[in-house]
Amino acid sequence: MMKEKTKDWYEIENVDQIDSPALIIYQERLKENIVSIVDVVGDVSRLRPHVKTHKSDEITRMMMEAGVQKFKCATISEAEMLGNCGVKDVLLAYQPTLIKAQRWITLIHRYKKTAFSCLVDNLDTVSQLSDAAVKNGMVISVYLDLDVGMHRTGLRPDELTVNLYKAINRFPGINLKGLHAYDGHINHPDIKVRKEWWEKAFKPVFALKQILINRGHKCLTLIAGGSPTFAFLTGQDNVECSPGTFVFWDHGYLQSIPEQKFRPAALVISRIISMPGDNLICLDLGYKSIASEKELNNRVFFLNAPQLKMIGHSEEHLVAEVPEGHHWKIGDVLYGLPFHICPTVALYENAVLIRDKKMISTLKITARNR
């Protein structure tokens, strides 16, 4: 009697009921990753996960059930989702321009049980927020954004920043709570090299923090650390870690952070819709369905077809070269692990939730609405 083939972890028994392309979330792995992040950080009060990866109120509530009460987000829509979930503390890791500041104030008024804060790195923004706060009879909490190498927002942690910190404290209606630093560029696969880079980048940050404390700013929190570096911060005082990708993981981090034990919990499924040549297949996974900021062969890795070589990508189609003598046919399902899961999730209004290898429901990507 022939032994039945053991199914791989990602194979879905009722996949014929799922249209493609689709975002798939594996519930058991998702919950394991949440438990793992709490274990790694140790003290859950020092964990401030970034919700840009999942953008889901349902997953937010899963984290809250695990004891997480502070979150970080990138958009007003994500902040609104967190307020609606009853989160206690929300950081918008972005500087609001004047029109966004009005939306921000509306949000603060609407969700009075949530403590909201945002980033600043210049006095013009602080002045606008101060005027808006005074006009609305409220206090707006902010964190001073530091540039540790991303070179997109923030200030270098030096003496000029000390002076700016002091100046911000003079503005009415502004509550300066601490410092923020994002270090997404520090992602070398060798953990020793990565830690060396991180120590060099954060040495002036910790020096700045100590100077501010010595000058009387005692209640000062640093929020920092993406998925590649958050573990380095767990031993620091008054530091909150803010990883995000851990919840789903992706192929990029599987390659660049091999020591971390999070498991892929989100995939995209795609089907073969055409075979334009003997060694060519065409899939229904266009760049409307998978993050496409990376080079063509670094967008998706197919777990059940690792030998595929991508040769063409457009809005609705992905063309790939397959080896001679291949077994693929029209309608076959391919399970793809995105290289970058965060922007991939943002392409979908809903995800399919899998438990015990079967589709059980759909999960709304709540904050996808920008």
PDB file of N, CA and C in Angstrom, residues 165-250:
ATOM      1  N   TYR A 165      15.714  70.109  22.217  1.00  0.00           N
ATOM      2  CA  TYR A 165      14.892  69.451  23.230  1.00  0.00           C
ATOM      3  C   TYR A 165      14.447  70.473  24.281  1.00  0.00           C
ATOM      4  N   LYS A 166      15.386  71.320  24.697  1.00  0.00           N
ATOM      5  CA  LYS A 166      15.092  72.359  25.693  1.00  0.00           C
ATOM      6  C   LYS A 166      14.079  73.358  25.137  1.00  0.00           C
ATOM      7  N   ALA A 167      14.242  73.732  23.854  1.00  0.00           N
ATOM      8  CA  ALA A 167      13.344  74.711  23.235  1.00  0.00           C
ATOM      9  C   ALA A 167      11.924  74.170  23.104  1.00  0.00           C
ATOM     10  N   ILE A 168      11.796  72.893  22.745  1.00  0.00           N
ATOM     11  CA  ILE A 168      10.466  72.292  22.587  1.00  0.00           C
ATOM     12  C   ILE A 168       9.688  72.356  23.898  1.00  0.00           C
ATOM     13  N   ASN A 169      10.389  72.179  24.999  1.00  0.00           N
ATOM     14  CA  ASN A 169       9.736  72.179  26.304  1.00  0.00           C
ATOM     15  C   ASN A 169       9.115  73.531  26.659  1.00  0.00           C
ATOM     16  N   ARG A 170       9.485  74.582  25.953  1.00  0.00           N
ATOM     17  CA  ARG A 170       8.946  75.911  26.253  1.00  0.00           C
ATOM     18  C   ARG A 170       7.593  76.156  25.582  1.00  0.00           C
ATOM     19  N   PHE A 171       7.229  75.315  24.624  1.00  0.00           N
ATOM     20  CA  PHE A 171       5.984  75.556  23.876  1.00  0.00           C
ATOM     21  C   PHE A 171       4.771  75.134  24.695  1.00  0.00           C
ATOM     22  N   PRO A 172       3.741  76.010  24.778  1.00  0.00           N
ATOM     23  CA  PRO A 172       2.519  75.632  25.496  1.00  0.00           C
ATOM     24  C   PRO A 172       1.758  74.547  24.739  1.00  0.00           C
ATOM     25  N   GLY A 173       1.093  73.690  25.495  1.00  0.00           N
ATOM     26  CA  GLY A 173       0.278  72.644  24.874  1.00  0.00           C
ATOM     27  C   GLY A 173       1.075  71.469  24.344  1.00  0.00           C
ATOM     28  N   ILE A 174       2.387  71.438  24.603  1.00  0.00           N
ATOM     29  CA  ILE A 174       3.252  70.359  24.118  1.00  0.00           C
ATOM     30  C   ILE A 174       3.848  69.617  25.309  1.00  0.00           C
ATOM     31  N   ASN A 175       3.721  68.310  25.288  1.00  0.00           N
ATOM     32  CA  ASN A 175       4.307  67.442  26.312  1.00  0.00           C
ATOM     33  C   ASN A 175       5.374  66.583  25.651  1.00  0.00           C
ATOM     34  N   LEU A 176       6.646  66.928  25.876  1.00  0.00           N
ATOM     35  CA  LEU A 176       7.766  66.186  25.271  1.00  0.00           C
ATOM     36  C   LEU A 176       8.108  64.988  26.151  1.00  0.00           C
ATOM     37  N   LYS A 177       7.872  63.775  25.609  1.00  0.00           N
ATOM     38  CA  LYS A 177       7.970  62.562  26.430  1.00  0.00           C
ATOM     39  C   LYS A 177       9.306  61.837  26.304  1.00  0.00           C
ATOM     40  N   GLY A 178      10.043  62.080  25.223  1.00  0.00           N
ATOM     41  CA  GLY A 178      11.299  61.350  25.081  1.00  0.00           C
ATOM     42  C   GLY A 178      11.830  61.365  23.668  1.00  0.00           C
ATOM     43  N   LEU A 179      12.542  60.305  23.311  1.00  0.00           N
ATOM     44  CA  LEU A 179      13.263  60.207  22.045  1.00  0.00           C
ATOM     45  C   LEU A 179      12.783  59.006  21.238  1.00  0.00           C
ATOM     46  N   HIS A 180      12.920  59.124  19.932  1.00  0.00           N
ATOM     47  CA  HIS A 180      12.574  58.023  19.027  1.00  0.00           C
ATOM     48  C   HIS A 180      13.685  57.872  18.000  1.00  0.00           C
ATOM     49  N   ALA A 181      14.063  56.631  17.708  1.00  0.00           N
ATOM     50  CA  ALA A 181      15.077  56.376  16.682  1.00  0.00           C
ATOM     51  C   ALA A 181      14.734  55.089  15.940  1.00  0.00           C
ATOM     52  N   TYR A 182      14.709  55.162  14.619  1.00  0.00           N
ATOM     53  CA  TYR A 182      14.467  53.961  13.814  1.00  0.00           C
ATOM     54  C   TYR A 182      15.728  53.611  13.050  1.00  0.00           C
ATOM     55  N   ASP A 183      16.091  52.335  13.106  1.00  0.00           N
ATOM     56  CA  ASP A 183      17.376  51.876  12.562  1.00  0.00           C
ATOM     57  C   ASP A 183      17.201  50.742  11.554  1.00  0.00           C
ATOM     58  N   GLY A 184      16.249  50.919  10.642  1.00  0.00           N
ATOM     59  CA  GLY A 184      15.946  49.862   9.677  1.00  0.00           C
ATOM     60  C   GLY A 184      17.075  49.528   8.727  1.00  0.00           C
ATOM     61  N   HIS A 185      18.075  50.397   8.626  1.00  0.00           N
ATOM     62  CA  HIS A 185      19.205  50.142   7.724  1.00  0.00           C
ATOM     63  C   HIS A 185      20.213  49.171   8.332  1.00  0.00           C
ATOM     64  N   ILE A 186      20.086  48.895   9.631  1.00  0.00           N
ATOM     65  CA  ILE A 186      21.041  47.998  10.299  1.00  0.00           C
ATOM     66  C   ILE A 186      20.489  46.579  10.240  1.00  0.00           C
ATOM     67  N   ASN A 187      20.841  45.845   9.195  1.00  0.00           N
ATOM     68  CA  ASN A 187      20.230  44.530   8.966  1.00  0.00           C
ATOM     69  C   ASN A 187      21.214  43.503   8.402  1.00  0.00           C
ATOM     70  N   HIS A 188      22.480  43.627   8.753  1.00  0.00           N
ATOM     71  CA  HIS A 188      23.484  42.685   8.255  1.00  0.00           C
ATOM     72  C   HIS A 188      23.174  41.276   8.773  1.00  0.00           C
ATOM     73  N   PRO A 189      23.272  40.237   7.918  1.00  0.00           N
ATOM     74  CA  PRO A 189      22.935  38.875   8.355  1.00  0.00           C
ATOM     75  C   PRO A 189      23.853  38.298   9.428  1.00  0.00           C
ATOM     76  N   ASP A 190      25.076  38.808   9.524  1.00  0.00           N
ATOM     77  CA  ASP A 190      25.994  38.369  10.584  1.00  0.00           C
ATOM     78  C   ASP A 190      25.671  39.175  11.840  1.00  0.00           C
ATOM     79  N   ILE A 191      25.182  38.492  12.875  1.00  0.00           N
ATOM     80  CA  ILE A 191      24.727  39.199  14.065  1.00  0.00           C
ATOM     81  C   ILE A 191      25.849  39.987  14.735  1.00  0.00           C
ATOM     82  N   LYS A 192      27.084  39.513  14.648  1.00  0.00           N
ATOM     83  CA  LYS A 192      28.205  40.249  15.246  1.00  0.00           C
ATOM     84  C   LYS A 192      28.425  41.573  14.528  1.00  0.00           C
ATOM     85  N   VAL A 193      28.382  41.543  13.205  1.00  0.00           N
ATOM     86  CA  VAL A 193      28.540  42.770  12.420  1.00  0.00           C
ATOM     87  C   VAL A 193      27.358  43.700  12.676  1.00  0.00           C
ATOM     88  N   ARG A 194      26.159  43.129  12.685  1.00  0.00           N
ATOM     89  CA  ARG A 194      24.968  43.941  12.923  1.00  0.00           C
ATOM     90  C   ARG A 194      25.020  44.639  14.271  1.00  0.00           C
ATOM     91  N   LYS A 195      25.484  43.915  15.300  1.00  0.00           N
ATOM     92  CA  LYS A 195      25.563  44.522  16.624  1.00  0.00           C
ATOM     93  C   LYS A 195      26.624  45.617  16.656  1.00  0.00           C
ATOM     94  N   GLU A 196      27.727  45.414  15.955  1.00  0.00           N
ATOM     95  CA  GLU A 196      28.768  46.451  15.881  1.00  0.00           C
ATOM     96  C   GLU A 196      28.203  47.723  15.240  1.00  0.00           C
ATOM     97  N   TRP A 197      27.467  47.550  14.137  1.00  0.00           N
ATOM     98  CA  TRP A 197      26.854  48.700  13.475  1.00  0.00           C
ATOM     99  C   TRP A 197      25.872  49.395  14.410  1.00  0.00           C
ATOM    100  N   TRP A 198      25.068  48.592  15.111  1.00  0.00           N
ATOM    101  CA  TRP A 198      24.061  49.138  16.021  1.00  0.00           C
ATOM    102  C   TRP A 198      24.725  49.908  17.167  1.00  0.00           C
ATOM    103  N   GLU A 199      25.780  49.337  17.749  1.00  0.00           N
ATOM    104  CA  GLU A 199      26.467  50.010  18.858  1.00  0.00           C
ATOM    105  C   GLU A 199      27.037  51.352  18.407  1.00  0.00           C
ATOM    106  N   LYS A 200      27.599  51.394  17.197  1.00  0.00           N
ATOM    107  CA  LYS A 200      28.158  52.642  16.670  1.00  0.00           C
ATOM    108  C   LYS A 200      27.056  53.669  16.449  1.00  0.00           C
ATOM    109  N   ALA A 201      25.918  53.229  15.912  1.00  0.00           N
ATOM    110  CA  ALA A 201      24.818  54.146  15.620  1.00  0.00           C
ATOM    111  C   ALA A 201      24.167  54.677  16.888  1.00  0.00           C
ATOM    112  N   PHE A 202      24.093  53.833  17.930  1.00  0.00           N
ATOM    113  CA  PHE A 202      23.340  54.214  19.124  1.00  0.00           C
ATOM    114  C   PHE A 202      24.205  54.768  20.250  1.00  0.00           C
ATOM    115  N   LYS A 203      25.512  54.721  20.093  1.00  0.00           N
ATOM    116  CA  LYS A 203      26.368  55.299  21.132  1.00  0.00           C
ATOM    117  C   LYS A 203      26.036  56.778  21.379  1.00  0.00           C
ATOM    118  N   PRO A 204      25.915  57.604  20.324  1.00  0.00           N
ATOM    119  CA  PRO A 204      25.542  59.001  20.569  1.00  0.00           C
ATOM    120  C   PRO A 204      24.115  59.174  21.072  1.00  0.00           C
ATOM    121  N   VAL A 205      23.238  58.224  20.764  1.00  0.00           N
ATOM    122  CA  VAL A 205      21.858  58.295  21.258  1.00  0.00           C
ATOM    123  C   VAL A 205      21.836  58.139  22.778  1.00  0.00           C
ATOM    124  N   PHE A 206      22.541  57.130  23.273  1.00  0.00           N
ATOM    125  CA  PHE A 206      22.574  56.910  24.718  1.00  0.00           C
ATOM    126  C   PHE A 206      23.320  58.045  25.428  1.00  0.00           C
ATOM    127  N   ALA A 207      24.317  58.612  24.767  1.00  0.00           N
ATOM    128  CA  ALA A 207      25.025  59.756  25.345  1.00  0.00           C
ATOM    129  C   ALA A 207      24.088  60.959  25.445  1.00  0.00           C
ATOM    130  N   LEU A 208      23.321  61.193  24.375  1.00  0.00           N
ATOM    131  CA  LEU A 208      22.345  62.284  24.385  1.00  0.00           C
ATOM    132  C   LEU A 208      21.303  62.081  25.478  1.00  0.00           C
ATOM    133  N   LYS A 209      20.827  60.876  25.586  1.00  0.00           N
ATOM    134  CA  LYS A 209      19.819  60.572  26.601  1.00  0.00           C
ATOM    135  C   LYS A 209      20.349  60.874  28.001  1.00  0.00           C
ATOM    136  N   GLN A 210      21.599  60.502  28.263  1.00  0.00           N
ATOM    137  CA  GLN A 210      22.181  60.730  29.586  1.00  0.00           C
ATOM    138  C   GLN A 210      22.380  62.224  29.854  1.00  0.00           C
ATOM    139  N   ILE A 211      22.765  62.967  28.826  1.00  0.00           N
ATOM    140  CA  ILE A 211      22.919  64.419  28.986  1.00  0.00           C
ATOM    141  C   ILE A 211      21.588  65.046  29.378  1.00  0.00           C
ATOM    142  N   LEU A 212      20.528  64.627  28.709  1.00  0.00           N
ATOM    143  CA  LEU A 212      19.198  65.184  28.995  1.00  0.00           C
ATOM    144  C   LEU A 212      18.744  64.825  30.408  1.00  0.00           C
ATOM    145  N   ILE A 213      19.020  63.608  30.813  1.00  0.00           N
ATOM    146  CA  ILE A 213      18.665  63.188  32.175  1.00  0.00           C
ATOM    147  C   ILE A 213      19.443  64.016  33.197  1.00  0.00           C
ATOM    148  N   ASN A 214      20.728  64.210  32.937  1.00  0.00           N
ATOM    149  CA  ASN A 214      21.570  65.004  33.850  1.00  0.00           C
ATOM    150  C   ASN A 214      21.103  66.454  33.954  1.00  0.00           C
ATOM    151  N   ARG A 215      20.417  66.930  32.904  1.00  0.00           N
ATOM    152  CA  ARG A 215      19.947  68.319  32.902  1.00  0.00           C
ATOM    153  C   ARG A 215      18.508  68.437  33.399  1.00  0.00           C
ATOM    154  N   GLY A 216      18.015  67.353  34.009  1.00  0.00           N
ATOM    155  CA  GLY A 216      16.718  67.446  34.668  1.00  0.00           C
ATOM    156  C   GLY A 216      15.561  66.765  33.991  1.00  0.00           C
ATOM    157  N   HIS A 217      15.765  66.195  32.822  1.00  0.00           N
ATOM    158  CA  HIS A 217      14.667  65.514  32.118  1.00  0.00           C
ATOM    159  C   HIS A 217      14.633  64.041  32.561  1.00  0.00           C
ATOM    160  N   LYS A 218      14.112  63.813  33.735  1.00  0.00           N
ATOM    161  CA  LYS A 218      14.215  62.484  34.358  1.00  0.00           C
ATOM    162  C   LYS A 218      13.310  61.448  33.695  1.00  0.00           C
ATOM    163  N   CYS A 219      12.072  61.808  33.434  1.00  0.00           N
ATOM    164  CA  CYS A 219      11.118  60.853  32.850  1.00  0.00           C
ATOM    165  C   CYS A 219      11.262  60.874  31.332  1.00  0.00           C
ATOM    166  N   LEU A 220      12.252  60.197  30.829  1.00  0.00           N
ATOM    167  CA  LEU A 220      12.599  60.250  29.414  1.00  0.00           C
ATOM    168  C   LEU A 220      12.693  58.830  28.868  1.00  0.00           C
ATOM    169  N   THR A 221      11.842  58.522  27.908  1.00  0.00           N
ATOM    170  CA  THR A 221      11.811  57.183  27.318  1.00  0.00           C
ATOM    171  C   THR A 221      12.377  57.222  25.902  1.00  0.00           C
ATOM    172  N   LEU A 222      13.118  56.200  25.540  1.00  0.00           N
ATOM    173  CA  LEU A 222      13.599  56.021  24.172  1.00  0.00           C
ATOM    174  C   LEU A 222      12.804  54.897  23.527  1.00  0.00           C
ATOM    175  N   ILE A 223      12.218  55.187  22.377  1.00  0.00           N
ATOM    176  CA  ILE A 223      11.508  54.172  21.585  1.00  0.00           C
ATOM    177  C   ILE A 223      12.355  53.883  20.360  1.00  0.00           C
ATOM    178  N   ALA A 224      12.756  52.624  20.178  1.00  0.00           N
ATOM    179  CA  ALA A 224      13.689  52.307  19.096  1.00  0.00           C
ATOM    180  C   ALA A 224      13.652  50.809  18.800  1.00  0.00           C
ATOM    181  N   GLY A 225      14.345  50.439  17.727  1.00  0.00           N
ATOM    182  CA  GLY A 225      14.577  49.026  17.461  1.00  0.00           C
ATOM    183  C   GLY A 225      13.547  48.369  16.569  1.00  0.00           C
ATOM    184  N   GLY A 226      13.896  48.179  15.297  1.00  0.00           N
ATOM    185  CA  GLY A 226      13.078  47.365  14.414  1.00  0.00           C
ATOM    186  C   GLY A 226      13.395  45.897  14.620  1.00  0.00           C
ATOM    187  N   SER A 227      12.858  45.054  13.774  1.00  0.00           N
ATOM    188  CA  SER A 227      13.030  43.603  13.946  1.00  0.00           C
ATOM    189  C   SER A 227      14.492  43.151  13.985  1.00  0.00           C
ATOM    190  N   PRO A 228      15.409  43.724  13.167  1.00  0.00           N
ATOM    191  CA  PRO A 228      16.791  43.234  13.215  1.00  0.00           C
ATOM    192  C   PRO A 228      17.547  43.577  14.489  1.00  0.00           C
ATOM    193  N   THR A 229      17.123  44.625  15.240  1.00  0.00           N
ATOM    194  CA  THR A 229      17.940  45.124  16.345  1.00  0.00           C
ATOM    195  C   THR A 229      17.244  45.182  17.693  1.00  0.00           C
ATOM    196  N   PHE A 230      15.935  44.935  17.736  1.00  0.00           N
ATOM    197  CA  PHE A 230      15.220  45.161  18.994  1.00  0.00           C
ATOM    198  C   PHE A 230      15.794  44.350  20.148  1.00  0.00           C
ATOM    199  N   ALA A 231      16.312  43.151  19.847  1.00  0.00           N
ATOM    200  CA  ALA A 231      16.840  42.300  20.916  1.00  0.00           C
ATOM    201  C   ALA A 231      18.044  42.936  21.609  1.00  0.00           C
ATOM    202  N   PHE A 232      18.778  43.810  20.910  1.00  0.00           N
ATOM    203  CA  PHE A 232      19.925  44.491  21.524  1.00  0.00           C
ATOM    204  C   PHE A 232      19.490  45.506  22.578  1.00  0.00           C
ATOM    205  N   LEU A 233      18.238  45.942  22.493  1.00  0.00           N
ATOM    206  CA  LEU A 233      17.742  46.999  23.366  1.00  0.00           C
ATOM    207  C   LEU A 233      17.089  46.482  24.643  1.00  0.00           C
ATOM    208  N   THR A 234      16.867  45.194  24.720  1.00  0.00           N
ATOM    209  CA  THR A 234      16.083  44.667  25.839  1.00  0.00           C
ATOM    210  C   THR A 234      16.762  44.857  27.191  1.00  0.00           C
ATOM    211  N   GLY A 235      18.073  45.065  27.195  1.00  0.00           N
ATOM    212  CA  GLY A 235      18.774  45.244  28.467  1.00  0.00           C
ATOM    213  C   GLY A 235      18.954  46.694  28.876  1.00  0.00           C
ATOM    214  N   GLN A 236      18.396  47.625  28.100  1.00  0.00           N
ATOM    215  CA  GLN A 236      18.570  49.050  28.381  1.00  0.00           C
ATOM    216  C   GLN A 236      17.432  49.582  29.249  1.00  0.00           C
ATOM    217  N   ASP A 237      17.728  50.529  30.138  1.00  0.00           N
ATOM    218  CA  ASP A 237      16.710  51.136  30.995  1.00  0.00           C
ATOM    219  C   ASP A 237      15.878  52.149  30.214  1.00  0.00           C
ATOM    220  N   ASN A 238      14.567  52.176  30.532  1.00  0.00           N
ATOM    221  CA  ASN A 238      13.649  53.153  29.932  1.00  0.00           C
ATOM    222  C   ASN A 238      13.707  53.156  28.408  1.00  0.00           C
ATOM    223  N   VAL A 239      13.727  51.960  27.848  1.00  0.00           N
ATOM    224  CA  VAL A 239      13.698  51.797  26.394  1.00  0.00           C
ATOM    225  C   VAL A 239      12.533  50.894  26.029  1.00  0.00           C
ATOM    226  N   GLU A 240      11.776  51.304  25.013  1.00  0.00           N
ATOM    227  CA  GLU A 240      10.689  50.480  24.487  1.00  0.00           C
ATOM    228  C   GLU A 240      11.081  49.981  23.103  1.00  0.00           C
ATOM    229  N   CYS A 241      10.885  48.689  22.870  1.00  0.00           N
ATOM    230  CA  CYS A 241      11.244  48.062  21.595  1.00  0.00           C
ATOM    231  C   CYS A 241      10.038  48.083  20.652  1.00  0.00           C
ATOM    232  N   SER A 242      10.296  48.386  19.381  1.00  0.00           N
ATOM    233  CA  SER A 242       9.168  48.555  18.454  1.00  0.00           C
ATOM    234  C   SER A 242       9.313  47.763  17.151  1.00  0.00           C
ATOM    235  N   PRO A 243       9.524  46.452  17.225  1.00  0.00           N
ATOM    236  CA  PRO A 243       9.552  45.650  15.998  1.00  0.00           C
ATOM    237  C   PRO A 243       8.144  45.500  15.425  1.00  0.00           C
ATOM    238  N   GLY A 244       8.051  45.160  14.147  1.00  0.00           N
ATOM    239  CA  GLY A 244       6.738  44.965  13.543  1.00  0.00           C
ATOM    240  C   GLY A 244       6.621  43.693  12.730  1.00  0.00           C
ATOM    241  N   THR A 245       7.658  43.394  11.937  1.00  0.00           N
ATOM    242  CA  THR A 245       7.573  42.275  10.988  1.00  0.00           C
ATOM    243  C   THR A 245       7.473  40.919  11.672  1.00  0.00           C
ATOM    244  N   PHE A 246       7.904  40.828  12.932  1.00  0.00           N
ATOM    245  CA  PHE A 246       7.888  39.554  13.655  1.00  0.00           C
ATOM    246  C   PHE A 246       6.541  38.842  13.573  1.00  0.00           C
ATOM    247  N   VAL A 247       5.460  39.597  13.482  1.00  0.00           N
ATOM    248  CA  VAL A 247       4.133  39.004  13.562  1.00  0.00           C
ATOM    249  C   VAL A 247       3.863  38.047  12.397  1.00  0.00           C
ATOM    250  N   PHE A 248       4.386  38.380  11.194  1.00  0.00           N
ATOM    251  CA  PHE A 248       4.211  37.533  10.012  1.00  0.00           C
ATOM    252  C   PHE A 248       5.524  36.936   9.521  1.00  0.00           C
ATOM    253  N   TRP A 249       6.620  37.676   9.713  1.00  0.00           N
ATOM    254  CA  TRP A 249       7.936  37.334   9.169  1.00  0.00           C
ATOM    255  C   TRP A 249       7.875  37.324   7.642  1.00  0.00           C
ATOM    256  N   ASP A 250       9.005  37.273   6.984  1.00  0.00           N
ATOM    257  CA  ASP A 250       9.028  37.218   5.526  1.00  0.00           C
ATOM    258  C   ASP A 250      10.357  36.626   5.064  1.00  0.00           C
TER     259      ASP A 250
END
